């Protein structure tokens, strides 16, 4: 299973995520240190993608 490695400024990455998935809200993309799994779960729920797909996609941003 892949690990989520958020790099750089989350606010900048959040903007890129919202460009691709406009249905994701700021609440969906709320990032708190140590709660990466919750963030991935919220994105999974809205996009319908598997956890590994979401993690790989976020790591590539």
PDB file of C-alpha atoms in Angstrom:
ATOM      1  CA  UNK A   1       0.000   0.000   0.000  1.00  0.00           C
ATOM      2  CA  UNK A   2       1.342   3.419  -0.925  1.00  0.00           C
ATOM      3  CA  UNK A   3       1.958   6.153   1.590  1.00  0.00           C
ATOM      4  CA  UNK A   4       0.705   9.664   1.012  1.00  0.00           C
ATOM      5  CA  UNK A   5       3.569  12.147   0.912  1.00  0.00           C
ATOM      6  CA  UNK A   6       2.248  15.669   0.721  1.00  0.00           C
ATOM      7  CA  UNK A   7       5.000  17.870  -0.602  1.00  0.00           C
ATOM      8  CA  UNK A   8       5.242  21.602  -0.845  1.00  0.00           C
ATOM      9  CA  UNK A   9       2.466  23.919   0.150  1.00  0.00           C
ATOM     10  CA  UNK A  10      -0.844  22.110   0.679  1.00  0.00           C
ATOM     11  CA  UNK A  11      -2.829  25.217  -0.288  1.00  0.00           C
ATOM     12  CA  UNK A  12      -1.175  25.204  -3.711  1.00  0.00           C
ATOM     13  CA  UNK A  13      -1.824  21.489  -4.153  1.00  0.00           C
ATOM     14  CA  UNK A  14      -5.403  21.962  -2.993  1.00  0.00           C
ATOM     15  CA  UNK A  15      -5.947  24.435  -5.837  1.00  0.00           C
ATOM     16  CA  UNK A  16      -4.736  21.878  -8.371  1.00  0.00           C
ATOM     17  CA  UNK A  17      -7.018  19.221  -6.893  1.00  0.00           C
ATOM     18  CA  UNK A  18     -10.035  21.540  -7.070  1.00  0.00           C
ATOM     19  CA  UNK A  19      -9.257  22.351 -10.722  1.00  0.00           C
ATOM     20  CA  UNK A  20      -9.592  18.686 -11.637  1.00  0.00           C
ATOM     21  CA  UNK A  21     -12.456  17.850  -9.281  1.00  0.00           C
ATOM     22  CA  UNK A  22     -14.677  20.886  -8.816  1.00  0.00           C
ATOM     23  CA  UNK A  23     -17.093  18.856  -6.686  1.00  0.00           C
ATOM     24  CA  UNK A  24     -14.508  18.693  -3.877  1.00  0.00           C
ATOM     25  CA  UNK A  25     -15.099  21.380  -1.261  1.00  0.00           C
ATOM     26  CA  UNK A  26     -12.684  23.067   1.126  1.00  0.00           C
ATOM     27  CA  UNK A  27     -14.088  20.830   3.877  1.00  0.00           C
ATOM     28  CA  UNK A  28     -13.290  17.743   1.781  1.00  0.00           C
ATOM     29  CA  UNK A  29      -9.743  18.964   1.336  1.00  0.00           C
ATOM     30  CA  UNK A  30      -9.100  19.966   4.942  1.00  0.00           C
ATOM     31  CA  UNK A  31      -5.608  18.696   5.743  1.00  0.00           C
ATOM     32  CA  UNK A  32      -4.490  18.095   9.297  1.00  0.00           C
ATOM     33  CA  UNK A  33      -1.139  16.578  10.115  1.00  0.00           C
ATOM     34  CA  UNK A  34      -1.557  12.939  11.093  1.00  0.00           C
ATOM     35  CA  UNK A  35      -4.978  12.655   9.456  1.00  0.00           C
ATOM     36  CA  UNK A  36      -3.905  11.917   5.899  1.00  0.00           C
ATOM     37  CA  UNK A  37      -6.092   8.795   5.780  1.00  0.00           C
ATOM     38  CA  UNK A  38      -9.200  10.870   6.471  1.00  0.00           C
ATOM     39  CA  UNK A  39      -8.251  13.269   3.663  1.00  0.00           C
ATOM     40  CA  UNK A  40      -7.751  10.386   1.230  1.00  0.00           C
ATOM     41  CA  UNK A  41     -11.053   8.842   2.323  1.00  0.00           C
ATOM     42  CA  UNK A  42     -12.965  12.058   1.653  1.00  0.00           C
ATOM     43  CA  UNK A  43     -11.387  12.373  -1.801  1.00  0.00           C
ATOM     44  CA  UNK A  44     -12.145   8.701  -2.523  1.00  0.00           C
ATOM     45  CA  UNK A  45     -15.779   9.150  -1.583  1.00  0.00           C
ATOM     46  CA  UNK A  46     -16.245  12.126  -3.934  1.00  0.00           C
ATOM     47  CA  UNK A  47     -14.209  10.815  -6.886  1.00  0.00           C
ATOM     48  CA  UNK A  48     -15.005   7.093  -6.701  1.00  0.00           C
ATOM     49  CA  UNK A  49     -11.322   6.209  -7.091  1.00  0.00           C
ATOM     50  CA  UNK A  50      -9.456   3.532  -5.157  1.00  0.00           C
ATOM     51  CA  UNK A  51      -7.213   4.601  -2.266  1.00  0.00           C
ATOM     52  CA  UNK A  52      -3.996   3.775  -4.143  1.00  0.00           C
ATOM     53  CA  UNK A  53      -5.168   5.779  -7.155  1.00  0.00           C
ATOM     54  CA  UNK A  54      -5.877   8.822  -4.975  1.00  0.00           C
ATOM     55  CA  UNK A  55      -2.535   8.539  -3.156  1.00  0.00           C
ATOM     56  CA  UNK A  56      -0.567   8.146  -6.400  1.00  0.00           C
ATOM     57  CA  UNK A  57      -2.410  11.080  -7.965  1.00  0.00           C
ATOM     58  CA  UNK A  58      -1.769  13.363  -4.959  1.00  0.00           C
ATOM     59  CA  UNK A  59       1.890  12.365  -4.828  1.00  0.00           C
ATOM     60  CA  UNK A  60       2.292  13.301  -8.506  1.00  0.00           C
ATOM     61  CA  UNK A  61       0.883  16.805  -8.088  1.00  0.00           C
TER      62      UNK A  61
END
